[in-house]
PDB file of C-alpha atoms and ligand atoms in Angstrom:
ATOM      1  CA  UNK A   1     129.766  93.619  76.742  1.00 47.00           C
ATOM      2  CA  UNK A   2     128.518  95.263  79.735  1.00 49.00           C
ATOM      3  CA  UNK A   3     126.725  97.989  80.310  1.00 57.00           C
ATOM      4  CA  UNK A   4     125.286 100.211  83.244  1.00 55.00           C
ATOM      5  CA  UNK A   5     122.273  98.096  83.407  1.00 60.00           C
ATOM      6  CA  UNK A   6     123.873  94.579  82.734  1.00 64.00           C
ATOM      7  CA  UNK A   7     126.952  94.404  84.999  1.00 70.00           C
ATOM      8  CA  UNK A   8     126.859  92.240  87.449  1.00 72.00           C
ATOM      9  CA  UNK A   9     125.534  93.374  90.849  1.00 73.00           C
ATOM     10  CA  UNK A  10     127.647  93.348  93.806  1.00 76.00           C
ATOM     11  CA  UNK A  11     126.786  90.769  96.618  1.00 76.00           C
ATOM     12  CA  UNK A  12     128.667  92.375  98.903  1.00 77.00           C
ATOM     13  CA  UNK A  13     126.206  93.562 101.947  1.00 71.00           C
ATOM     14  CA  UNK A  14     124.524  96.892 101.233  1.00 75.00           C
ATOM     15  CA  UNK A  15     123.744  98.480 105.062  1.00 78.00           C
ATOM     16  CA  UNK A  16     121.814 101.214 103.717  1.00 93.00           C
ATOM     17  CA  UNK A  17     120.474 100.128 100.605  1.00 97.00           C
ATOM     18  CA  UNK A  18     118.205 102.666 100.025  1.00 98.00           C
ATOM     19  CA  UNK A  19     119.989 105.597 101.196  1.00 98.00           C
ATOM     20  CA  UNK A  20     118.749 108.539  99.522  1.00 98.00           C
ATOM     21  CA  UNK A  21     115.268 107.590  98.140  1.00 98.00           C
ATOM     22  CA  UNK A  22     111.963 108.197  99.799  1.00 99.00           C
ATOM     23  CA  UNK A  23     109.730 105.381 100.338  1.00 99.00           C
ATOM     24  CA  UNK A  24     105.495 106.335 100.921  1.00 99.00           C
ATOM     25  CA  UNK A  25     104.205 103.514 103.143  1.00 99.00           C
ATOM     26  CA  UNK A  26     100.184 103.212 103.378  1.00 99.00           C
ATOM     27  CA  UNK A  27      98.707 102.168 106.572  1.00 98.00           C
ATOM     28  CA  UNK A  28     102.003 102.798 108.432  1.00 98.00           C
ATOM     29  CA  UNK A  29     100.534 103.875 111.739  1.00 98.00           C
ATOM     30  CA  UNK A  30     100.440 100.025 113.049  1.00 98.00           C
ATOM     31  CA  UNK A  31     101.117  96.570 112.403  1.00 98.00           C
ATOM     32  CA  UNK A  32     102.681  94.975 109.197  1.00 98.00           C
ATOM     33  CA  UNK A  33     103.051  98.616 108.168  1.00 98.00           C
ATOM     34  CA  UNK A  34     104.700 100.173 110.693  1.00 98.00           C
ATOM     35  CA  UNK A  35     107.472  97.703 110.584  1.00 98.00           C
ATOM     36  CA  UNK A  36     107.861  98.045 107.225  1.00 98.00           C
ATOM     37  CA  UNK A  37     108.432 101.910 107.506  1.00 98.00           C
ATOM     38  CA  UNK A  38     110.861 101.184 110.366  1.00 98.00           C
ATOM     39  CA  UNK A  39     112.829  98.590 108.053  1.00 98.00           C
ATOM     40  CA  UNK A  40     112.901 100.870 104.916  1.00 98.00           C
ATOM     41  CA  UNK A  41     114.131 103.878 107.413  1.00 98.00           C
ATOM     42  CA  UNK A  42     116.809 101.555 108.602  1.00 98.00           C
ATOM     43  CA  UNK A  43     117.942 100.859 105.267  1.00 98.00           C
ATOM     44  CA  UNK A  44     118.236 104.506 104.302  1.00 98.00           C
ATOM     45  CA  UNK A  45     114.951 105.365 102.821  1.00 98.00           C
ATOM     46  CA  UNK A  46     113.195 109.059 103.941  1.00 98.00           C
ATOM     47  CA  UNK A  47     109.650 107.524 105.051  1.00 99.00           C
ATOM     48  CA  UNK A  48     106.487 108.639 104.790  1.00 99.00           C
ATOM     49  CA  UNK A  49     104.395 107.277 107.444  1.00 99.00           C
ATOM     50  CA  UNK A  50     100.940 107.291 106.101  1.00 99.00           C
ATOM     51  CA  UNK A  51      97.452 106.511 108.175  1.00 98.00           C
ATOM     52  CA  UNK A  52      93.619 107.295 108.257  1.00 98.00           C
ATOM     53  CA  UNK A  53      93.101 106.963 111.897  1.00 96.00           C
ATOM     54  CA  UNK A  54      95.636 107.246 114.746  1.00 92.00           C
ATOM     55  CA  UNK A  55      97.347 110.160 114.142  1.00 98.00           C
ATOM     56  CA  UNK A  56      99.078 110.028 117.169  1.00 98.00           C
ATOM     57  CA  UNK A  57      99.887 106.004 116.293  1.00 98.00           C
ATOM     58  CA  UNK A  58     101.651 107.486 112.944  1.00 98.00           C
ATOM     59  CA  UNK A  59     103.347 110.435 114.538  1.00 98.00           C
ATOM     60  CA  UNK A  60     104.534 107.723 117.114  1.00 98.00           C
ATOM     61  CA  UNK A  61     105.824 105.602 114.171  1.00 98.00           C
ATOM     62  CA  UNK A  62     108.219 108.892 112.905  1.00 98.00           C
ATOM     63  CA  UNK A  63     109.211 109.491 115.963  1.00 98.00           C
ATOM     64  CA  UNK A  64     110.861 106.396 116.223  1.00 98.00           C
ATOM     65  CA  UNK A  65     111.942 106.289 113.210  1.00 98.00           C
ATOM     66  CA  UNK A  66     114.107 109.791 113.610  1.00 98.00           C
ATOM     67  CA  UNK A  67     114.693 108.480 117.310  1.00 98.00           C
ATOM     68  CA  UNK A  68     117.048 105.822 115.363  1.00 98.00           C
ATOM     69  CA  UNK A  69     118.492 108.615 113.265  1.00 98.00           C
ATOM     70  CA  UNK A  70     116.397 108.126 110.164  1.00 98.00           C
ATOM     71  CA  UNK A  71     113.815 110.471 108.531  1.00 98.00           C
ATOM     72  CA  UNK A  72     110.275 110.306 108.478  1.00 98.00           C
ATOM     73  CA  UNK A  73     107.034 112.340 108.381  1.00 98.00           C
ATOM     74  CA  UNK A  74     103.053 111.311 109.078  1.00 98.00           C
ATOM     75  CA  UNK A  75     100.841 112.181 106.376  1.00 99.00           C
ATOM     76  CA  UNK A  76      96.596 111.307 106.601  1.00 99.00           C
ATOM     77  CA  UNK A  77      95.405 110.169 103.460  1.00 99.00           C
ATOM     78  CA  UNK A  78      92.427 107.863 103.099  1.00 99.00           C
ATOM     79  CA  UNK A  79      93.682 105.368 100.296  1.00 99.00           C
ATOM     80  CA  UNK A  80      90.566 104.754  99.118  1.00 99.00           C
ATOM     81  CA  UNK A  81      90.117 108.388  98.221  1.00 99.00           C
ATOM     82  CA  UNK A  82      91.732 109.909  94.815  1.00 99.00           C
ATOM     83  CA  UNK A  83      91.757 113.791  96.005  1.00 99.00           C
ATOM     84  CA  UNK A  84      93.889 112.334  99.221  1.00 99.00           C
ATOM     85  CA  UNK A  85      95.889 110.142  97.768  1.00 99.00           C
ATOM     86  CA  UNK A  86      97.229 112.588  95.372  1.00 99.00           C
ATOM     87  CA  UNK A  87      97.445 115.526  98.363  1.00 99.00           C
ATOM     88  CA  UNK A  88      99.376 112.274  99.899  1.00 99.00           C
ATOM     89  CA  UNK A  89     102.037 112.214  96.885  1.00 99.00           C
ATOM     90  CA  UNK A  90     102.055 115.933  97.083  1.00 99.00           C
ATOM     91  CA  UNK A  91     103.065 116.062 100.223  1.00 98.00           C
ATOM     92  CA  UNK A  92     105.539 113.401  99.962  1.00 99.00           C
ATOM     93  CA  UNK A  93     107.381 115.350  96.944  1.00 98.00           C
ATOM     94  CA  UNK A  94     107.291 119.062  99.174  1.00 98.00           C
ATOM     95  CA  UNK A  95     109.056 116.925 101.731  1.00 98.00           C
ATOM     96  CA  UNK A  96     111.539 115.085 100.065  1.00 98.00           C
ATOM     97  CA  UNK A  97     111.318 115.541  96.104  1.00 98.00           C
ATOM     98  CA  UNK A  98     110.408 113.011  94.665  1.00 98.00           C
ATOM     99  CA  UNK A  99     109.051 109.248  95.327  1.00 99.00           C
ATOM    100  CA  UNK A 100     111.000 106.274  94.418  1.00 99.00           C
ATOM    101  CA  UNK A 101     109.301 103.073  96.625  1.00 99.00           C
ATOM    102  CA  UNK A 102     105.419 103.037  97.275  1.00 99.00           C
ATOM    103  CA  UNK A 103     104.379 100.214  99.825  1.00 99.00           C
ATOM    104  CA  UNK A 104     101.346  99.724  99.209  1.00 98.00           C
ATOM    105  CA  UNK A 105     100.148  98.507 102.897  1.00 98.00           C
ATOM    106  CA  UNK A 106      96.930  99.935 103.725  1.00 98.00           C
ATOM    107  CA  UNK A 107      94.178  97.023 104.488  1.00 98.00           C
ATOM    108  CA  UNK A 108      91.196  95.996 106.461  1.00 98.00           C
ATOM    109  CA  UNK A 109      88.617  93.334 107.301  1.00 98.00           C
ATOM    110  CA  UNK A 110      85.207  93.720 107.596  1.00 98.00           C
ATOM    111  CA  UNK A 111      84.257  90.279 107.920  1.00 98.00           C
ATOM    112  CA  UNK A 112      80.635  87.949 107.935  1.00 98.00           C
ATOM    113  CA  UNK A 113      78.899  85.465 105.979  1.00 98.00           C
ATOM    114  CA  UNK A 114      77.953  86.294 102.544  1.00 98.00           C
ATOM    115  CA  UNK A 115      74.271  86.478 103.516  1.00 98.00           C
ATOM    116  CA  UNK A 116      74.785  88.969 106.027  1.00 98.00           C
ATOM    117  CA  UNK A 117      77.661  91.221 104.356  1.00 98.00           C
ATOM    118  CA  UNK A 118      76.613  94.884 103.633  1.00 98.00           C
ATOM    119  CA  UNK A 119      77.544  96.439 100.499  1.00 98.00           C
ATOM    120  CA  UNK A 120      78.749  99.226 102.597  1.00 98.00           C
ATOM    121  CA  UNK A 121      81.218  96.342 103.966  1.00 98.00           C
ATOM    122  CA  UNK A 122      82.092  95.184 100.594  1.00 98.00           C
ATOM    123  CA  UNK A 123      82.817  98.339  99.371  1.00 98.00           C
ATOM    124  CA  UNK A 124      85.283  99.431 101.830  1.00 98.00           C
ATOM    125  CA  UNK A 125      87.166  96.706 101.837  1.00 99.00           C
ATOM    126  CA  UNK A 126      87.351  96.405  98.090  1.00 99.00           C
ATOM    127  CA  UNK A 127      88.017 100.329  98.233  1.00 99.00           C
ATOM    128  CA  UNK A 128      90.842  99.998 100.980  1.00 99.00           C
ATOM    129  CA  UNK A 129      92.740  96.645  99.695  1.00 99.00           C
ATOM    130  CA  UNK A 130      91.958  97.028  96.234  1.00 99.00           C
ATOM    131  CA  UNK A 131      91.385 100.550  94.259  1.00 99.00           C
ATOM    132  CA  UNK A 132      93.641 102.142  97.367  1.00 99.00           C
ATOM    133  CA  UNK A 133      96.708 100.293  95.391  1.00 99.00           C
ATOM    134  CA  UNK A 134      95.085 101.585  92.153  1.00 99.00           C
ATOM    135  CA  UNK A 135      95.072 105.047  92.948  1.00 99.00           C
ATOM    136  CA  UNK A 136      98.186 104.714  94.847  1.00 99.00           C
ATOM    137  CA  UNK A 137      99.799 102.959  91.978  1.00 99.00           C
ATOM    138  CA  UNK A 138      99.127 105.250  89.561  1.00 99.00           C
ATOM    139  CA  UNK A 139     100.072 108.597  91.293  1.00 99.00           C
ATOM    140  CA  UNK A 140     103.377 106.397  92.024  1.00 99.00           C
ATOM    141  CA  UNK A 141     104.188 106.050  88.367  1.00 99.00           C
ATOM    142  CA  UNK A 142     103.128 109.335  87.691  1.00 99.00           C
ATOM    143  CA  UNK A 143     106.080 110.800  89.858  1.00 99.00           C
ATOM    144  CA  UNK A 144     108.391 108.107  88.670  1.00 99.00           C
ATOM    145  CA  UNK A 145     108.183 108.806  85.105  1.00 98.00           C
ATOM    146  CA  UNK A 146     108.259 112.920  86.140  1.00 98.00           C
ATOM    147  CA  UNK A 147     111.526 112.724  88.267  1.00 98.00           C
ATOM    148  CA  UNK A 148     113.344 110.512  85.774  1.00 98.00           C
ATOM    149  CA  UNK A 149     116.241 107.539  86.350  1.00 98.00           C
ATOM    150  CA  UNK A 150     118.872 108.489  88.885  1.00 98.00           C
ATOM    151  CA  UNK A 151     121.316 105.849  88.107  1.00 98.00           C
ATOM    152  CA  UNK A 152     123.390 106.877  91.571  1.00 97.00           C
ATOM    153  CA  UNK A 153     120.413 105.412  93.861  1.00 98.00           C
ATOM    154  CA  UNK A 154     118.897 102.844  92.177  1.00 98.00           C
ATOM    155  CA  UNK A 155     118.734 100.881  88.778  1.00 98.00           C
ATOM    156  CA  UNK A 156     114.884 101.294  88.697  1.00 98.00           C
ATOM    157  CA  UNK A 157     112.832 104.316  88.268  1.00 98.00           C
ATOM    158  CA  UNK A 158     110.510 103.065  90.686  1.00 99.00           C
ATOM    159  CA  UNK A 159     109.503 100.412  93.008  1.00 99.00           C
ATOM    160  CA  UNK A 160     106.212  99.129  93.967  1.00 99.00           C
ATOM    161  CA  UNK A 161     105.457  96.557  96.743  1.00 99.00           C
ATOM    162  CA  UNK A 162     101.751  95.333  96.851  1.00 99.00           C
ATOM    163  CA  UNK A 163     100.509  93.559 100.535  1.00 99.00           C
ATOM    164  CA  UNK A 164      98.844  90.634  99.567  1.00 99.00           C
ATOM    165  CA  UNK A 165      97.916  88.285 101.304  1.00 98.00           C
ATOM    166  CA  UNK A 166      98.055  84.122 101.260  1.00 98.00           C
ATOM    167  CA  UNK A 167      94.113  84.680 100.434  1.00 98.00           C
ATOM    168  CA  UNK A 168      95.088  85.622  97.330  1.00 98.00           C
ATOM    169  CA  UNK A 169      95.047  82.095  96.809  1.00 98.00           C
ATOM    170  CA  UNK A 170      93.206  80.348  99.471  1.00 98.00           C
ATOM    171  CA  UNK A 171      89.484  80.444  99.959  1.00 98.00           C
ATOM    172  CA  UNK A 172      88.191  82.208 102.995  1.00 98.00           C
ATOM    173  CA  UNK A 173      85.078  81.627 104.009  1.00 98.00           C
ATOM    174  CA  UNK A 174      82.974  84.713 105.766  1.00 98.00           C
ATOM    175  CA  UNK A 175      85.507  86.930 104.344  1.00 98.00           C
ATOM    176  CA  UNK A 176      84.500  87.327 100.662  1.00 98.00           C
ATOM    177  CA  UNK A 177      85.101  90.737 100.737  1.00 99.00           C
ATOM    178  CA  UNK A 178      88.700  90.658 101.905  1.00 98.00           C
ATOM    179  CA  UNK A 179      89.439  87.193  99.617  1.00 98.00           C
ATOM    180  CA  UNK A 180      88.261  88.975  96.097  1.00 99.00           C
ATOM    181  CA  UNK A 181      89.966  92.471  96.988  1.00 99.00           C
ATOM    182  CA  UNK A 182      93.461  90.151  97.129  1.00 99.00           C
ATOM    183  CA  UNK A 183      92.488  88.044  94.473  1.00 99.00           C
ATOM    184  CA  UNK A 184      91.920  91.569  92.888  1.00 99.00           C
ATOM    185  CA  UNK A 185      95.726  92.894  94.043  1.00 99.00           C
ATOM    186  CA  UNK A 186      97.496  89.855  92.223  1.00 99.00           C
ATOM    187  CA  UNK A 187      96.575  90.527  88.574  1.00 98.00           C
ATOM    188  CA  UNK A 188      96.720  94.178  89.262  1.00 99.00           C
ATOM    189  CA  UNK A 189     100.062  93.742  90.270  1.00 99.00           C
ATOM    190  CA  UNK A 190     101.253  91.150  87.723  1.00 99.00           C
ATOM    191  CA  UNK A 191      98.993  93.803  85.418  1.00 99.00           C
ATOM    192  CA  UNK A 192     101.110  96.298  86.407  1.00 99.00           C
ATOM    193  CA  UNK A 193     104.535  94.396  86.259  1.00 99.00           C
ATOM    194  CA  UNK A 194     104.213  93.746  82.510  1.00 98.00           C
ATOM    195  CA  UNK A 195     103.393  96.917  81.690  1.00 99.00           C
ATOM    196  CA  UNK A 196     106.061  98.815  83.279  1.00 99.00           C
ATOM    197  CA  UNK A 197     108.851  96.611  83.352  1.00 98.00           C
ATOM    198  CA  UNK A 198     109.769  98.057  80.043  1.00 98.00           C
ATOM    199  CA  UNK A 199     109.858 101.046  82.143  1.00 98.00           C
ATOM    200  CA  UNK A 200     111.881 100.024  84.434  1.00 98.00           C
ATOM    201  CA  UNK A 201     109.654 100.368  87.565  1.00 99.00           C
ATOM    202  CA  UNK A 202     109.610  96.982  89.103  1.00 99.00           C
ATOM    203  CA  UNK A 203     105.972  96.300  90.745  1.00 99.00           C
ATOM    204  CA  UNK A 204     106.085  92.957  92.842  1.00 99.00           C
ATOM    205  CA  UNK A 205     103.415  91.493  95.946  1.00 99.00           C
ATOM    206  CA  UNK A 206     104.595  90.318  99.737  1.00 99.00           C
ATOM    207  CA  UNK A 207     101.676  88.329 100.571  1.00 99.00           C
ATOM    208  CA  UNK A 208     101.867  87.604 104.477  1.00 98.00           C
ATOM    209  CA  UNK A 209     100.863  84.453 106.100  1.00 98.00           C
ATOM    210  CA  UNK A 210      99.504  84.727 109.948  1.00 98.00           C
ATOM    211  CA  UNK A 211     101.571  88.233 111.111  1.00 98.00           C
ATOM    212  CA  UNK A 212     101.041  89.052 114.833  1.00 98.00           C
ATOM    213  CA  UNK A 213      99.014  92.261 114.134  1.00 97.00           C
ATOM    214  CA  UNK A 214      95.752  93.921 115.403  1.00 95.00           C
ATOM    215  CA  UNK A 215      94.410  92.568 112.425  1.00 94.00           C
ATOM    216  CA  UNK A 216      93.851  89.418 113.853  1.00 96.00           C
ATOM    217  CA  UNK A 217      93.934  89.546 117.128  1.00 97.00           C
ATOM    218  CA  UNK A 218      91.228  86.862 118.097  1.00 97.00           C
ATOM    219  CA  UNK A 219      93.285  84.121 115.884  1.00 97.00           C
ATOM    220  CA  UNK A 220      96.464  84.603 118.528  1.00 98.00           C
ATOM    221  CA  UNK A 221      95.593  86.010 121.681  1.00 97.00           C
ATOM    222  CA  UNK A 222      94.456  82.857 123.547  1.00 98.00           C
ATOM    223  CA  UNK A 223      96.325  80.150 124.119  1.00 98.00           C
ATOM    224  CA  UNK A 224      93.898  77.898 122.234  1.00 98.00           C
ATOM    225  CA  UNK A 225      93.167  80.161 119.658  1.00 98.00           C
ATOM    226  CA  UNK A 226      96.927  80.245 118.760  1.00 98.00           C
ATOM    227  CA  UNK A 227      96.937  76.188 119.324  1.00 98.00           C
ATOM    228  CA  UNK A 228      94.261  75.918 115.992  1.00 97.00           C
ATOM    229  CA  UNK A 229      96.239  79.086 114.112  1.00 98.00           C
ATOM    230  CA  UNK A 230      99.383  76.742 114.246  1.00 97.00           C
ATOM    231  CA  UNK A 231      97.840  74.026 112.739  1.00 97.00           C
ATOM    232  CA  UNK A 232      97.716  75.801 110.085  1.00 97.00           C
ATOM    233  CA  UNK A 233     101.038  76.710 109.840  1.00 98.00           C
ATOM    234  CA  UNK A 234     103.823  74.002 108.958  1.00 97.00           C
ATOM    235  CA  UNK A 235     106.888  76.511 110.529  1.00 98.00           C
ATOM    236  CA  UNK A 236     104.689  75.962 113.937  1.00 97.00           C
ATOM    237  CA  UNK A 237     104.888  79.880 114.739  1.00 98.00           C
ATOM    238  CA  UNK A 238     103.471  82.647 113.865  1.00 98.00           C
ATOM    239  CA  UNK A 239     104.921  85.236 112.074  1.00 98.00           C
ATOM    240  CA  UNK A 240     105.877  88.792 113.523  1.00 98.00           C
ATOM    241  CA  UNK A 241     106.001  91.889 111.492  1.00 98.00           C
ATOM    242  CA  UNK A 242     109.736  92.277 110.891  1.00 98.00           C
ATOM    243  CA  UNK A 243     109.441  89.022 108.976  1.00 98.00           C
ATOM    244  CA  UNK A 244     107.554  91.727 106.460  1.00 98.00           C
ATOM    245  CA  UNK A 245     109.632  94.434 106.383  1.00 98.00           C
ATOM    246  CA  UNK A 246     112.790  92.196 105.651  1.00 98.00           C
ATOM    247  CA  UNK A 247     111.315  90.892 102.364  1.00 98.00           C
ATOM    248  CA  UNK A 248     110.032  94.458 101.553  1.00 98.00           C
ATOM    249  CA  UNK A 249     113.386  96.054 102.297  1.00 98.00           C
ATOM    250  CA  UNK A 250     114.507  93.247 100.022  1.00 98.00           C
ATOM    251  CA  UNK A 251     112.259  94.091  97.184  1.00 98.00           C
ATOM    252  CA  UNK A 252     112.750  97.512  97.487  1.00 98.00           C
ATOM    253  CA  UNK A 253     116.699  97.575  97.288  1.00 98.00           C
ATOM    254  CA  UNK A 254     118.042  96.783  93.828  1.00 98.00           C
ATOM    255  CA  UNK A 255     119.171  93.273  95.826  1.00 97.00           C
ATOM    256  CA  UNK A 256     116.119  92.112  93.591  1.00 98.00           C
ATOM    257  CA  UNK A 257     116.662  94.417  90.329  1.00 98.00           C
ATOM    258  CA  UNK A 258     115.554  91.251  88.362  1.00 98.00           C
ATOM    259  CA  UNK A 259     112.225  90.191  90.744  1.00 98.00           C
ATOM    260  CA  UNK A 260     108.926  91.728  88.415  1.00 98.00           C
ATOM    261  CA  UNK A 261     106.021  90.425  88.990  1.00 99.00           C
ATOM    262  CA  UNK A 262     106.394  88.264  91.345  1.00 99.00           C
ATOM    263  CA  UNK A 263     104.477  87.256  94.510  1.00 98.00           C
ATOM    264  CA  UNK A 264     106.732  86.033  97.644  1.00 99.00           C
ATOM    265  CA  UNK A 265     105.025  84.073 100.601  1.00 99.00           C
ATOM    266  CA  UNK A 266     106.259  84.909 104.059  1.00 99.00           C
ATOM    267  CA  UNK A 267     103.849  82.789 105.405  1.00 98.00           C
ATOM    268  CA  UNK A 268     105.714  80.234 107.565  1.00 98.00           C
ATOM    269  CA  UNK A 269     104.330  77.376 104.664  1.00 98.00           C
ATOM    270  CA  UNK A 270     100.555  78.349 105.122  1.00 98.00           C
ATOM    271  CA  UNK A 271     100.215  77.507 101.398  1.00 98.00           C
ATOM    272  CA  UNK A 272     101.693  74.547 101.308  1.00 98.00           C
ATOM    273  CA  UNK A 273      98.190  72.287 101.819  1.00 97.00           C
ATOM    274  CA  UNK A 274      99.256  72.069 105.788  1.00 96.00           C
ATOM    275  CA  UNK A 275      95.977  69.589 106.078  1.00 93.00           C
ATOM    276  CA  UNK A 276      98.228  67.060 104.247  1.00 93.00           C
ATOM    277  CA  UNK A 277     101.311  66.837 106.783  1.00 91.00           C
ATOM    278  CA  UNK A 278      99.603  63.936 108.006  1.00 91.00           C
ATOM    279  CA  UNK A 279      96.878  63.077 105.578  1.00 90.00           C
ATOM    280  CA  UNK A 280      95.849  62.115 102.785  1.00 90.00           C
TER     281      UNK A 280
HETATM  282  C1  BGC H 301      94.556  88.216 107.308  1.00 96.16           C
HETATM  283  C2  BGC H 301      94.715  87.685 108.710  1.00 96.16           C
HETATM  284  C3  BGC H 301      94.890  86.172 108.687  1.00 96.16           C
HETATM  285  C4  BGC H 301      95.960  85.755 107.683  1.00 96.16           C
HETATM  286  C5  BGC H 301      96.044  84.242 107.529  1.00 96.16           C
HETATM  287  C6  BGC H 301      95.717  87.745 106.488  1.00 96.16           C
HETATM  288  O1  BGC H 301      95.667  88.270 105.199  1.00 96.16           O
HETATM  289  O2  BGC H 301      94.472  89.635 107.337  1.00 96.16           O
HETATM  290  O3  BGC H 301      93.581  88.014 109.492  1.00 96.16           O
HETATM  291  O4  BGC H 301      95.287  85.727 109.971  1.00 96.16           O
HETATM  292  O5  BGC H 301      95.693  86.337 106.432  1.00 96.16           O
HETATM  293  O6  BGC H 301      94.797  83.640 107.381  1.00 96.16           O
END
């Protein structure tokens, strides 16, 4: 027999797929972020457009968004910070109501060799890419099990997307820092996906390849710096934000009711041991 949460889904196309629910994206102002809040507006989604620096970046960012007739507002919040990031959901809820997608986005690099990293450097990043999703997370969950299902927008009480990154998995050298805080975000996401799957609040990570970002700027702005990124990349291009904000728009809509816990690669095959297309 079928019920509510059994029948099968429709695969017709869903335009706005997440008409109606509210989406808090960290780190929004720029980058992998911003498209991400532009994707989730075009789906539907009311947008919050957060950022630590850049105001003007973020306001920027809503501006466009309501430009293309969605809804969006900036809100500062320092990730790393618990007071914020609650003052962040707080905000959020005055706006809109209530939360039903977190991205969380926010990241940064401090990179140098392990002999010459700062603990001040370690513990920002790990702060940033790492307890941000924590406290971020957890205020997340919070709201979802406050506001309760609402069957009419989305089979899940709550989504949560987690940016990874492929160095989750691959060694980086001079970039300890940045390597253990996304080692760190894939058991706290798969964590997180057992334990509140039963809850209905599907937590899952995007974890990016080479995106055309500030980020990493040096690895693509030259011609020959982009020559030795590509060998490292079997698709032979690099990848642009909106290849992001497709799979979280994905992720977010109930396209993927049935994805928990898992980690998808938009990385253009960056994992895939590119040394051996012509070795070993
Ligand atoms: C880093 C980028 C890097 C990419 C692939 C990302 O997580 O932030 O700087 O280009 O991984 O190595």
């Amino acid at each position: 027999m079928s019920t509510p949460e059994s029948a099968p889904l429709s695969t017709a196309p869903r335009p706005r797929a997440l008409a109606g629910q509210t989406a808090i994206v960290t780190g929004a102002s720029s980058g992998i972020g911003r498209s991400v809040a532009i994707g989730l507006a075009a789906a539907g989604a009311n947008v919050v457009v957060n950022y630590v620096g850049g105001a003007d970046a973020a306001a920027a960012v809503a501006a466009e968004i309501e430009r293309a007739g969605g809804t969006a507002i900036p809100v500062r919040a320092d990730v790393s910070q618990e007071a914020e990031v609650q003052a962040m959901f707080r905000a959020a809820i005055a706006a809109f109501g209530t939360v039903h997608i977190l991205v969380n986005n926010a990241g940064l690099q401090r990179d140098a060799p392990i002999e010459e990293m700062s603990l001040a450097d370690w513990e920002r990043v790990v702060g940033v890419n790492l307890t941000g999703q924590f406290l971020c997370a957890r205020e997340a969950v919070r709201e979802f099990k406050r506001r309760g299902l609402q069957p009419e927008l989305s089979r899940a009480l709550g989504k949560i997307i987690c940016m990874s990154s492929v160095h989750e998995v691959i060694p980086w050298a001079g970039h300890a820092n940045y390597a253990a805080s996304k080692g760190g975000v894939a058991l706290l996401m798969k964590t997180l996906a057992q334990e509140l799957a039963p809850r209905r609040i599907r937590v899952n990570s995007i974890a990016p390849g080479a995106i055309r970002t500030p980020i990493n700027r040096p690895a693509w702005e030259t011609p020959e710096a982009l020559e030795r990124l590509l060998r490292l990349i079997p698709s032979k291009r690099i990848g642009e934000p909106e290849d992001i904000a497709e799979a979280a728009v994905w992720l977010a809509s109930d396209a993927s009711d049935y994805v928990n816990g898992a980690t998808l690669f938009v990385d253009g095959g960056m994992t895939l041991y590119p040394g051996f297309e012509d070795n070993g």
